[in-house]
Amino acid sequence: MSRWALPTALFCVVASVYALTVSTNPSPDAFTADFAAWHIARTGDPVPDISDFPMLDHNIIRETWIVTTADEREAVGRAPGVIAAAVPAYLLLPSATISAVPGGLMAALLSAVAVTLFFLLLRDRTGSRTALIAALLLAFATPVWSVAADAMWPHTLTTLGIVGMAWSAARSADRRRWWLVGLFGGLALWGRLHAAIICAVLGVGTSMSRRLPGLAARAGATALLSLALMAGWTRWMYGSWDPRSGYRAGDFGGHALDLPNYLGFVLSADRGLLWWCPLLVLLLPAAWRNRHELPDWARWLAVGGVTYLLSQAVLNRFSGGDQFYGYRTSLELVVSLAPALALSAHRLTDRARRWFTPLAVLQVALIAPGAMVDGFHSPVADVWWRNAFLDAWWSRPLEMLPLAVVALLGALFAVHVLKGGWMGRLLEADAPSPHETRHPHGGTHVPDTRPDHPVHRARPHDRPHRPR
């Protein structure tokens, strides 16, 4: 089978599921960006007539999505990337009235690219079986499905940008390729400006680990070019070179000493990571045990994700707004941790291995209903005490039951296929040889026959006793 057959099939399956489940009535956060992109595609004018968008009429928090341009006109205030990325979709699928579907389809396509890149990142390090399991979990057991692929959110771009940075860094034993890290980092900051922190930590940290300052310089130069282009976009759209022009900057900050806000990212019933991502309880200890064996880029990407979340907690409320399903503001952390978690799966304890499959199936069952159907979300005022999944069972049980059954059966079928049969044998055959090793910084897969290499060197208790 061609080396490209499996990633191509993965992309087609993931993209198809995402496309079939895009939201037709997303949050105003995403829909207003679609409206701006639709207007640009139709007219070439970056400032639409807001009165053409009825969703904002008489909305009590209308100013959340509106900013004032330099010439005192009202414009849609969103991150530049979420508007710019959707413009091609509205050029290819023109319509006389605004629809969220073209923007959603673009989000689905970009998210499927991210999942496929994640598979390619892992395949030569873990084998196809583990890489495919990890990619499917990222695709269907996290809000990559229910948020990033559901509509054009900033997380659509940050997810692709983070996975792209990891893929580029893992391939860049040749230091000249580090410009790709900056390119994907620039894509992430077009989605969320402070996502540049992840690129900076990855570039500077890896440069320190390898004592090669040129790596950070190459990544930083490309990321700065993306920032300059972003400033050019805001100059065209809002009349200001300030790349923050798409948001009212005064709304952010003020949470530095707000402990409940920090805890909300982890513990709140509807936004807390542990409620939606119980696999972290199994995988984080394994990653910690494996930390010295991880490639440097995977460690620094994880540090970058943690740093980003801390900055997010200072700048914004943990709840992240309304009208979406699952967590949203923590998604970048999960994606940043994903390579380290997948590369540490072999360090799971026997007990953790027994729990892994049930928890993985549970995560898919938790995420799937809100990804497939609009309207399952808890009011933002109640996210500490209410959970959208449980709320839906209480308020819409007849709708939830078939969705949960479909998700459960789909997850169990995937487990069956991946564990046995011809697919299982095919994936096992593609596993890396135990006599092969990777370049410590993520280079190509080459055999290493040095007798003093850890793969070949006998451990003290393995050495035969020699009488003196």
Tab-separated table of C-alpha atoms in Angstrom:
chain	number	residue	atom	x	y	z
A	1	MET	CA	0.000	0.000	0.000
A	2	SER	CA	1.274	3.488	-0.860
A	3	ARG	CA	2.616	5.530	2.033
A	4	TRP	CA	0.058	8.202	1.144
A	5	ALA	CA	-2.974	5.899	1.008
A	6	LEU	CA	-3.652	5.871	4.751
A	7	PRO	CA	-3.238	9.627	5.383
A	8	THR	CA	-5.354	10.331	2.297
A	9	ALA	CA	-8.088	8.013	3.545
A	10	LEU	CA	-7.869	9.586	7.014
A	11	PHE	CA	-8.229	13.074	5.551
A	12	CYS	CA	-11.221	12.058	3.422
A	13	VAL	CA	-13.040	10.372	6.322
A	14	VAL	CA	-12.392	13.183	8.806
A	15	ALA	CA	-13.198	15.937	6.296
A	16	SER	CA	-16.436	14.180	5.296
A	17	VAL	CA	-17.635	13.790	8.889
A	18	TYR	CA	-16.707	17.373	9.682
A	19	ALA	CA	-18.424	18.692	6.551
A	20	LEU	CA	-21.623	16.783	7.305
A	21	THR	CA	-21.778	18.157	10.845
A	22	VAL	CA	-20.906	21.846	10.382
A	23	SER	CA	-23.167	24.261	12.206
A	24	THR	CA	-25.776	26.108	10.160
A	25	ASN	CA	-26.512	28.437	13.065
A	26	PRO	CA	-23.247	28.973	14.947
A	27	SER	CA	-22.399	31.410	17.722
A	28	PRO	CA	-22.341	35.088	16.710
A	29	ASP	CA	-18.581	34.907	17.325
A	30	ALA	CA	-18.258	32.732	14.238
A	31	PHE	CA	-21.259	34.002	12.259
A	32	THR	CA	-20.176	37.655	12.343
A	33	ALA	CA	-16.776	36.629	10.924
A	34	ASP	CA	-18.632	34.729	8.184
A	35	PHE	CA	-20.697	37.851	7.505
A	36	ALA	CA	-17.565	39.986	7.057
A	37	ALA	CA	-15.970	37.347	4.784
A	38	TRP	CA	-19.165	37.025	2.715
A	39	HIS	CA	-19.320	40.808	2.262
A	40	ILE	CA	-15.669	41.011	1.209
A	41	ALA	CA	-16.165	38.176	-1.304
A	42	ARG	CA	-19.227	39.917	-2.814
A	43	THR	CA	-18.047	43.527	-2.862
A	44	GLY	CA	-14.340	43.747	-2.024
A	45	ASP	CA	-15.254	46.242	0.711
A	46	PRO	CA	-13.881	45.334	4.160
A	47	VAL	CA	-16.516	47.353	6.048
A	48	PRO	CA	-20.037	45.979	5.606
A	49	ASP	CA	-23.265	47.743	6.432
A	50	ILE	CA	-23.976	46.213	9.817
A	51	SER	CA	-27.696	46.841	9.339
A	52	ASP	CA	-27.582	44.080	6.705
A	53	PHE	CA	-26.933	41.563	9.456
A	54	PRO	CA	-30.169	41.056	11.429
A	55	MET	CA	-28.540	38.896	14.104
A	56	LEU	CA	-27.095	42.068	15.625
A	57	ASP	CA	-30.299	44.082	15.599
A	58	HIS	CA	-31.383	44.917	19.146
A	59	ASN	CA	-28.836	42.463	20.604
A	60	ILE	CA	-28.089	43.588	24.162
A	61	ILE	CA	-24.399	42.702	23.779
A	62	ARG	CA	-24.157	43.978	20.199
A	63	GLU	CA	-20.907	45.825	20.938
A	64	THR	CA	-19.185	42.472	21.565
A	65	TRP	CA	-18.910	41.951	17.803
A	66	ILE	CA	-18.573	45.557	16.627
A	67	VAL	CA	-15.543	47.856	16.514
A	68	THR	CA	-15.208	51.389	15.177
A	69	THR	CA	-12.851	52.046	12.271
A	70	ALA	CA	-10.489	55.001	12.037
A	71	ASP	CA	-13.100	56.920	10.008
A	72	GLU	CA	-15.845	56.245	12.606
A	73	ARG	CA	-17.671	53.486	10.743
A	74	GLU	CA	-18.934	50.294	12.374
A	75	ALA	CA	-17.161	47.107	11.308
A	76	VAL	CA	-17.164	43.474	12.368
A	77	GLY	CA	-14.564	43.013	15.087
A	78	ARG	CA	-13.016	39.567	14.834
A	79	ALA	CA	-9.509	38.117	14.576
A	80	PRO	CA	-8.138	38.805	11.071
A	81	GLY	CA	-7.538	35.137	10.338
A	82	VAL	CA	-11.103	33.946	10.876
A	83	ILE	CA	-12.364	36.502	8.374
A	84	ALA	CA	-9.569	36.088	5.828
A	85	ALA	CA	-9.673	32.262	5.900
A	86	ALA	CA	-13.393	32.208	5.107
A	87	VAL	CA	-13.211	34.602	2.121
A	88	PRO	CA	-12.182	31.878	-0.399
A	89	ALA	CA	-15.164	29.763	0.678
A	90	TYR	CA	-17.578	32.592	-0.117
A	91	LEU	CA	-15.838	33.239	-3.436
A	92	LEU	CA	-16.276	29.567	-4.415
A	93	LEU	CA	-19.836	29.326	-3.029
A	94	PRO	CA	-21.388	32.742	-3.708
A	95	SER	CA	-24.892	33.539	-2.490
A	96	ALA	CA	-27.174	36.547	-2.349
A	97	THR	CA	-27.745	36.117	1.382
A	98	ILE	CA	-25.394	35.242	4.202
A	99	SER	CA	-25.072	31.591	5.187
A	100	ALA	CA	-22.744	30.032	7.738
A	101	VAL	CA	-22.267	26.885	5.649
A	102	PRO	CA	-19.376	28.012	3.368
A	103	GLY	CA	-17.422	29.291	6.368
A	104	GLY	CA	-18.166	26.061	8.228
A	105	LEU	CA	-16.973	23.960	5.300
A	106	MET	CA	-13.698	25.869	5.219
A	107	ALA	CA	-13.303	25.274	8.954
A	108	ALA	CA	-13.974	21.561	8.409
A	109	LEU	CA	-11.355	21.391	5.655
A	110	LEU	CA	-8.661	23.184	7.670
A	111	SER	CA	-9.371	21.044	10.744
A	112	ALA	CA	-9.111	17.852	8.691
A	113	VAL	CA	-5.729	19.053	7.404
A	114	ALA	CA	-4.620	19.536	11.027
A	115	VAL	CA	-5.662	15.986	11.974
A	116	THR	CA	-3.844	14.541	8.956
A	117	LEU	CA	-0.675	16.482	9.757
A	118	PHE	CA	-0.874	15.149	13.312
A	119	PHE	CA	-0.995	11.593	11.952
A	120	LEU	CA	2.006	12.249	9.682
A	121	LEU	CA	3.880	13.791	12.601
A	122	LEU	CA	3.510	10.598	14.649
A	123	ARG	CA	3.570	7.799	12.077
A	124	ASP	CA	7.329	7.326	11.740
A	125	ARG	CA	7.805	7.641	15.499
A	126	THR	CA	5.072	5.365	16.816
A	127	GLY	CA	3.919	3.327	13.820
A	128	SER	CA	0.666	3.758	11.952
A	129	ARG	CA	-1.535	2.077	14.561
A	130	THR	CA	-0.701	4.396	17.454
A	131	ALA	CA	-0.588	7.417	15.132
A	132	LEU	CA	-4.023	6.627	13.744
A	133	ILE	CA	-5.543	6.120	17.201
A	134	ALA	CA	-4.051	9.426	18.387
A	135	ALA	CA	-5.247	11.270	15.286
A	136	LEU	CA	-8.785	9.897	15.583
A	137	LEU	CA	-8.928	10.843	19.250
A	138	LEU	CA	-7.781	14.375	18.467
A	139	ALA	CA	-10.348	14.513	15.657
A	140	PHE	CA	-13.427	13.118	17.417
A	141	ALA	CA	-12.795	13.128	21.177
A	142	THR	CA	-11.975	16.817	21.593
A	143	PRO	CA	-13.634	20.109	20.591
A	144	VAL	CA	-11.546	20.078	17.425
A	145	TRP	CA	-14.793	18.489	16.171
A	146	SER	CA	-17.379	20.473	18.126
A	147	VAL	CA	-15.663	23.896	17.893
A	148	ALA	CA	-12.742	24.195	15.448
A	149	ALA	CA	-14.385	22.128	12.680
A	150	ASP	CA	-17.939	23.236	13.454
A	151	ALA	CA	-17.613	26.875	12.354
A	152	MET	CA	-14.886	29.404	11.641
A	153	TRP	CA	-13.535	30.076	15.122
A	154	PRO	CA	-10.046	31.364	15.985
A	155	HIS	CA	-9.345	27.811	17.180
A	156	THR	CA	-9.691	26.554	13.612
A	157	LEU	CA	-6.487	28.407	12.793
A	158	THR	CA	-4.677	27.945	16.104
A	159	THR	CA	-5.231	24.175	15.969
A	160	LEU	CA	-3.780	23.943	12.471
A	161	GLY	CA	-0.988	26.340	13.407
A	162	ILE	CA	0.059	24.366	16.508
A	163	VAL	CA	-0.014	20.986	14.760
A	164	GLY	CA	1.865	22.544	11.847
A	165	MET	CA	4.541	23.902	14.181
A	166	ALA	CA	4.975	20.444	15.716
A	167	TRP	CA	5.102	18.753	12.296
A	168	SER	CA	7.651	21.273	11.034
A	169	ALA	CA	9.828	21.087	14.149
A	170	ALA	CA	9.795	17.280	14.081
A	171	ARG	CA	10.949	17.259	10.460
A	172	SER	CA	13.547	19.944	10.880
A	173	ALA	CA	16.697	18.142	11.941
A	174	ASP	CA	17.789	20.170	8.923
A	175	ARG	CA	17.802	23.551	10.629
A	176	ARG	CA	16.999	25.384	7.383
A	177	ARG	CA	13.406	24.131	7.619
A	178	TRP	CA	12.693	26.096	10.766
A	179	TRP	CA	11.132	28.829	8.698
A	180	LEU	CA	8.125	26.462	8.456
A	181	VAL	CA	7.731	26.581	12.236
A	182	GLY	CA	7.435	30.361	12.007
A	183	LEU	CA	5.029	30.089	9.078
A	184	PHE	CA	2.615	27.902	11.049
A	185	GLY	CA	3.197	30.045	14.126
A	186	GLY	CA	2.153	33.047	12.048
A	187	LEU	CA	-1.019	31.200	11.048
A	188	ALA	CA	-1.804	30.600	14.725
A	189	LEU	CA	-1.353	34.276	15.639
A	190	TRP	CA	-3.695	35.267	12.786
A	191	GLY	CA	-6.268	33.202	14.689
A	192	ARG	CA	-5.342	34.525	18.142
A	193	LEU	CA	-2.635	37.126	18.513
A	194	HIS	CA	-1.322	35.806	21.826
A	195	ALA	CA	-0.915	32.308	20.328
A	196	ALA	CA	2.431	33.729	19.211
A	197	ILE	CA	3.566	32.757	22.732
A	198	ILE	CA	3.513	29.080	21.722
A	199	CYS	CA	5.701	29.727	18.677
A	200	ALA	CA	8.095	31.846	20.748
A	201	VAL	CA	8.480	29.234	23.502
A	202	LEU	CA	8.960	26.440	20.963
A	203	GLY	CA	11.545	28.367	18.960
A	204	VAL	CA	13.537	29.819	21.863
A	205	GLY	CA	13.318	26.659	23.973
A	206	THR	CA	14.501	24.362	21.201
A	207	SER	CA	17.298	26.787	20.314
A	208	MET	CA	18.442	26.680	23.935
A	209	SER	CA	18.269	22.880	24.061
A	210	ARG	CA	20.371	22.520	20.919
A	211	ARG	CA	22.518	25.619	21.455
A	212	LEU	CA	21.537	26.792	17.981
A	213	PRO	CA	20.198	30.365	18.202
A	214	GLY	CA	19.598	30.372	14.457
A	215	LEU	CA	16.526	28.144	14.916
A	216	ALA	CA	14.669	30.785	16.913
A	217	ALA	CA	15.851	33.476	14.500
A	218	ARG	CA	14.464	31.619	11.477
A	219	ALA	CA	11.128	30.809	13.125
A	220	GLY	CA	10.858	34.329	14.555
A	221	ALA	CA	11.592	36.018	11.233
A	222	THR	CA	8.747	34.190	9.482
A	223	ALA	CA	6.346	34.755	12.377
A	224	LEU	CA	7.190	38.479	12.387
A	225	LEU	CA	6.480	38.621	8.664
A	226	SER	CA	3.052	37.118	9.387
A	227	LEU	CA	2.530	39.754	12.082
A	228	ALA	CA	3.428	42.489	9.591
A	229	LEU	CA	0.920	41.092	7.098
A	230	MET	CA	-1.656	40.991	9.890
A	231	ALA	CA	-1.007	44.674	10.602
A	232	GLY	CA	-1.506	45.354	6.891
A	233	TRP	CA	-4.861	43.565	7.018
A	234	THR	CA	-6.065	45.608	9.993
A	235	ARG	CA	-4.879	48.797	8.242
A	236	TRP	CA	-7.017	47.855	5.223
A	237	MET	CA	-10.025	46.734	7.246
A	238	TYR	CA	-10.055	49.111	10.215
A	239	GLY	CA	-7.744	51.944	9.197
A	240	SER	CA	-5.171	51.112	11.898
A	241	TRP	CA	-1.812	49.357	11.812
A	242	ASP	CA	-2.448	47.968	15.284
A	243	PRO	CA	-2.931	44.181	14.861
A	244	ARG	CA	-5.295	44.265	17.847
A	245	SER	CA	-7.749	46.464	15.956
A	246	GLY	CA	-10.224	43.608	15.445
A	247	TYR	CA	-10.906	43.542	19.175
A	248	ARG	CA	-11.633	46.124	21.827
A	249	ALA	CA	-8.347	45.679	23.679
A	250	GLY	CA	-9.724	47.263	26.843
A	251	ASP	CA	-12.004	44.244	27.352
A	252	PHE	CA	-9.034	41.995	28.101
A	253	GLY	CA	-6.939	41.632	31.231
A	254	GLY	CA	-7.759	42.052	34.884
A	255	HIS	CA	-7.782	38.340	35.750
A	256	ALA	CA	-4.184	37.979	36.944
A	257	LEU	CA	-5.158	37.427	40.595
A	258	ASP	CA	-8.497	35.746	39.892
A	259	LEU	CA	-7.974	32.215	41.260
A	260	PRO	CA	-11.499	30.955	40.400
A	261	ASN	CA	-10.837	31.965	36.809
A	262	TYR	CA	-7.727	29.757	36.716
A	263	LEU	CA	-9.532	26.835	38.320
A	264	GLY	CA	-12.445	27.191	35.910
A	265	PHE	CA	-10.297	26.011	32.997
A	266	VAL	CA	-9.850	22.664	34.747
A	267	LEU	CA	-12.703	22.119	37.185
A	268	SER	CA	-15.857	23.943	36.030
A	269	ALA	CA	-18.629	21.552	35.038
A	270	ASP	CA	-19.093	22.827	31.483
A	271	ARG	CA	-15.664	24.255	30.625
A	272	GLY	CA	-13.306	22.205	32.798
A	273	LEU	CA	-10.841	19.977	30.961
A	274	LEU	CA	-11.175	17.063	33.368
A	275	TRP	CA	-14.915	16.695	32.725
A	276	TRP	CA	-14.498	16.479	28.960
A	277	CYS	CA	-11.041	14.921	28.731
A	278	PRO	CA	-10.639	12.181	31.376
A	279	LEU	CA	-7.874	10.583	29.288
A	280	LEU	CA	-5.599	13.316	30.609
A	281	VAL	CA	-5.679	11.559	33.998
A	282	LEU	CA	-4.074	8.511	32.361
A	283	LEU	CA	-1.798	10.156	29.831
A	284	LEU	CA	-0.230	13.021	31.790
A	285	PRO	CA	1.517	10.731	34.326
A	286	ALA	CA	2.856	8.630	31.444
A	287	ALA	CA	4.162	11.753	29.709
A	288	TRP	CA	5.851	12.860	32.928
A	289	ARG	CA	7.593	9.468	33.276
A	290	ASN	CA	8.631	9.734	29.624
A	291	ARG	CA	9.727	13.369	29.713
A	292	HIS	CA	13.445	12.664	29.308
A	293	GLU	CA	12.818	10.481	26.247
A	294	LEU	CA	10.595	12.993	24.454
A	295	PRO	CA	12.035	15.018	21.583
A	296	ASP	CA	12.951	18.522	22.668
A	297	TRP	CA	10.352	20.092	20.374
A	298	ALA	CA	7.553	18.031	22.015
A	299	ARG	CA	8.602	19.159	25.499
A	300	TRP	CA	8.826	22.816	24.512
A	301	LEU	CA	5.533	22.693	22.619
A	302	ALA	CA	3.877	21.428	25.817
A	303	VAL	CA	5.521	24.244	27.805
A	304	GLY	CA	4.291	26.697	25.196
A	305	GLY	CA	0.736	25.385	25.545
A	306	VAL	CA	0.812	25.784	29.327
A	307	THR	CA	2.257	29.294	28.982
A	308	TYR	CA	-0.459	30.187	26.490
A	309	LEU	CA	-3.214	28.961	28.818
A	310	LEU	CA	-1.808	31.007	31.697
A	311	SER	CA	-1.793	34.103	29.478
A	312	GLN	CA	-5.335	33.270	28.401
A	313	ALA	CA	-6.383	33.075	32.055
A	314	VAL	CA	-4.933	36.557	32.648
A	315	LEU	CA	-6.557	38.054	29.545
A	316	ASN	CA	-9.955	36.405	29.421
A	317	ARG	CA	-12.667	34.621	31.367
A	318	PHE	CA	-12.331	30.829	31.495
A	319	SER	CA	-15.886	30.429	30.209
A	320	GLY	CA	-14.962	31.767	26.771
A	321	GLY	CA	-18.414	33.063	25.880
A	322	ASP	CA	-21.584	31.208	24.931
A	323	GLN	CA	-23.200	29.041	22.232
A	324	PHE	CA	-20.523	26.416	21.755
A	325	TYR	CA	-20.185	22.851	22.995
A	326	GLY	CA	-17.355	21.610	25.204
A	327	TYR	CA	-14.350	23.658	26.243
A	328	ARG	CA	-12.946	26.273	23.875
A	329	THR	CA	-10.297	28.422	25.508
A	330	SER	CA	-8.323	25.337	26.640
A	331	LEU	CA	-8.237	23.696	23.215
A	332	GLU	CA	-4.808	25.117	22.359
A	333	LEU	CA	-3.355	23.508	25.485
A	334	VAL	CA	-4.785	20.099	24.563
A	335	VAL	CA	-3.406	20.338	21.018
A	336	SER	CA	0.007	21.460	22.322
A	337	LEU	CA	0.131	18.493	24.720
A	338	ALA	CA	-1.090	15.974	22.127
A	339	PRO	CA	2.307	15.049	20.586
A	340	ALA	CA	3.936	14.477	23.990
A	341	LEU	CA	0.946	12.422	25.176
A	342	ALA	CA	0.911	10.248	22.050
A	343	LEU	CA	4.673	9.700	22.145
A	344	SER	CA	4.377	8.586	25.779
A	345	ALA	CA	1.598	6.034	25.339
A	346	HIS	CA	4.063	3.156	25.707
A	347	ARG	CA	4.723	4.309	29.297
A	348	LEU	CA	1.147	3.695	30.449
A	349	THR	CA	0.860	1.376	33.426
A	350	ASP	CA	-1.063	-1.891	33.114
A	351	ARG	CA	-4.001	-0.401	35.016
A	352	ALA	CA	-4.007	2.686	32.770
A	353	ARG	CA	-3.985	0.465	29.679
A	354	ARG	CA	-7.105	-1.319	30.896
A	355	TRP	CA	-8.877	1.998	31.379
A	356	PHE	CA	-7.669	3.595	28.143
A	357	THR	CA	-10.221	2.151	25.702
A	358	PRO	CA	-13.315	2.751	27.897
A	359	LEU	CA	-12.277	6.355	28.550
A	360	ALA	CA	-11.482	6.960	24.874
A	361	VAL	CA	-14.941	5.682	23.880
A	362	LEU	CA	-16.483	7.839	26.613
A	363	GLN	CA	-14.750	10.976	25.301
A	364	VAL	CA	-16.101	10.374	21.805
A	365	ALA	CA	-19.590	9.849	23.248
A	366	LEU	CA	-19.272	13.104	25.219
A	367	ILE	CA	-18.161	15.245	22.275
A	368	ALA	CA	-20.216	13.759	19.434
A	369	PRO	CA	-23.769	14.954	20.277
A	370	GLY	CA	-22.828	18.646	20.416
A	371	ALA	CA	-20.659	18.293	17.322
A	372	MET	CA	-23.459	16.715	15.291
A	373	VAL	CA	-26.393	18.921	16.372
A	374	ASP	CA	-26.658	22.636	17.139
A	375	GLY	CA	-28.033	24.032	20.349
A	376	PHE	CA	-26.526	21.815	23.048
A	377	HIS	CA	-24.856	24.308	25.346
A	378	SER	CA	-25.206	25.555	28.899
A	379	PRO	CA	-25.838	29.246	29.663
A	380	VAL	CA	-22.562	31.021	30.314
A	381	ALA	CA	-23.743	32.113	33.759
A	382	ASP	CA	-24.141	28.492	34.841
A	383	VAL	CA	-21.001	26.825	33.489
A	384	TRP	CA	-19.633	26.170	36.980
A	385	TRP	CA	-22.642	24.040	37.905
A	386	ARG	CA	-24.157	22.716	34.680
A	387	ASN	CA	-22.787	20.506	31.930
A	388	ALA	CA	-24.097	20.692	28.358
A	389	PHE	CA	-23.999	16.921	27.847
A	390	LEU	CA	-26.018	16.211	30.987
A	391	ASP	CA	-28.327	19.178	30.331
A	392	ALA	CA	-29.153	17.770	26.907
A	393	TRP	CA	-30.112	14.404	28.395
A	394	TRP	CA	-32.496	16.207	30.729
A	395	SER	CA	-34.011	18.694	28.266
A	396	ARG	CA	-33.868	16.801	24.925
A	397	PRO	CA	-33.636	13.068	25.756
A	398	LEU	CA	-35.346	11.838	22.586
A	399	GLU	CA	-32.809	13.749	20.484
A	400	MET	CA	-29.822	12.785	22.595
A	401	LEU	CA	-30.477	9.053	22.655
A	402	PRO	CA	-29.939	8.313	18.930
A	403	LEU	CA	-26.941	10.673	18.812
A	404	ALA	CA	-25.297	8.988	21.780
A	405	VAL	CA	-26.013	5.524	20.362
A	406	VAL	CA	-24.532	6.440	16.966
A	407	ALA	CA	-21.435	7.918	18.632
A	408	LEU	CA	-20.998	4.906	20.901
A	409	LEU	CA	-21.418	2.377	18.100
A	410	GLY	CA	-19.067	4.323	15.848
A	411	ALA	CA	-16.390	4.460	18.538
A	412	LEU	CA	-16.740	0.738	19.343
A	413	PHE	CA	-16.568	-0.146	15.650
A	414	ALA	CA	-13.363	1.894	15.311
A	415	VAL	CA	-11.886	0.068	18.315
A	416	HIS	CA	-12.778	-3.302	16.737
A	417	VAL	CA	-11.232	-2.365	13.393
A	418	LEU	CA	-8.055	-0.970	14.910
A	419	LYS	CA	-7.520	-3.926	17.250
A	420	GLY	CA	-7.981	-6.836	14.893
A	421	GLY	CA	-8.627	-8.091	11.399
A	422	TRP	CA	-6.807	-7.080	8.244
A	423	MET	CA	-6.611	-3.424	9.293
A	424	GLY	CA	-4.989	-4.325	12.595
A	425	ARG	CA	-2.396	-6.525	10.842
A	426	LEU	CA	-1.741	-3.847	8.247
A	427	LEU	CA	-1.165	-1.186	10.882
A	428	GLU	CA	1.036	-3.465	12.982
A	429	ALA	CA	3.201	-4.186	9.935
A	430	ASP	CA	3.954	-0.485	9.666
A	431	ALA	CA	5.281	-0.195	13.227
A	432	PRO	CA	8.856	1.023	13.607
A	433	SER	CA	11.500	-1.639	14.138
A	434	PRO	CA	12.872	-1.949	17.667
A	435	HIS	CA	16.375	-1.800	16.134
A	436	GLU	CA	15.764	1.619	14.680
A	437	THR	CA	15.967	4.958	16.389
A	438	ARG	CA	15.053	8.505	15.633
A	439	HIS	CA	17.333	11.472	15.452
A	440	PRO	CA	17.033	13.018	18.918
A	441	HIS	CA	15.599	16.188	17.414
A	442	GLY	CA	13.151	14.490	15.060
A	443	GLY	CA	15.098	13.636	11.907
A	444	THR	CA	14.572	10.755	9.527
A	445	HIS	CA	14.272	7.149	10.606
A	446	VAL	CA	17.664	5.454	10.254
A	447	PRO	CA	19.134	2.277	11.705
A	448	ASP	CA	21.759	2.731	14.398
A	449	THR	CA	24.224	-0.097	14.877
A	450	ARG	CA	26.600	1.504	17.353
A	451	PRO	CA	27.291	-1.032	20.116
A	452	ASP	CA	27.135	1.703	22.748
A	453	HIS	CA	23.738	2.997	21.613
A	454	PRO	CA	21.002	2.528	24.279
A	455	VAL	CA	19.107	0.155	21.983
A	456	HIS	CA	22.067	-2.225	21.847
A	457	ARG	CA	23.926	-1.534	25.070
A	458	ALA	CA	23.272	-4.183	27.717
A	459	ARG	CA	21.780	-3.024	30.980
A	460	PRO	CA	23.716	-3.903	34.159
A	461	HIS	CA	21.358	-6.742	35.079
A	462	ASP	CA	21.492	-8.119	31.500
A	463	ARG	CA	25.297	-8.525	31.402
A	464	PRO	CA	26.597	-12.072	31.894
A	465	HIS	CA	28.600	-12.682	35.070
A	466	ARG	CA	32.281	-13.144	34.387
A	467	PRO	CA	34.385	-14.780	37.097
A	468	ARG	CA	37.495	-12.906	38.018
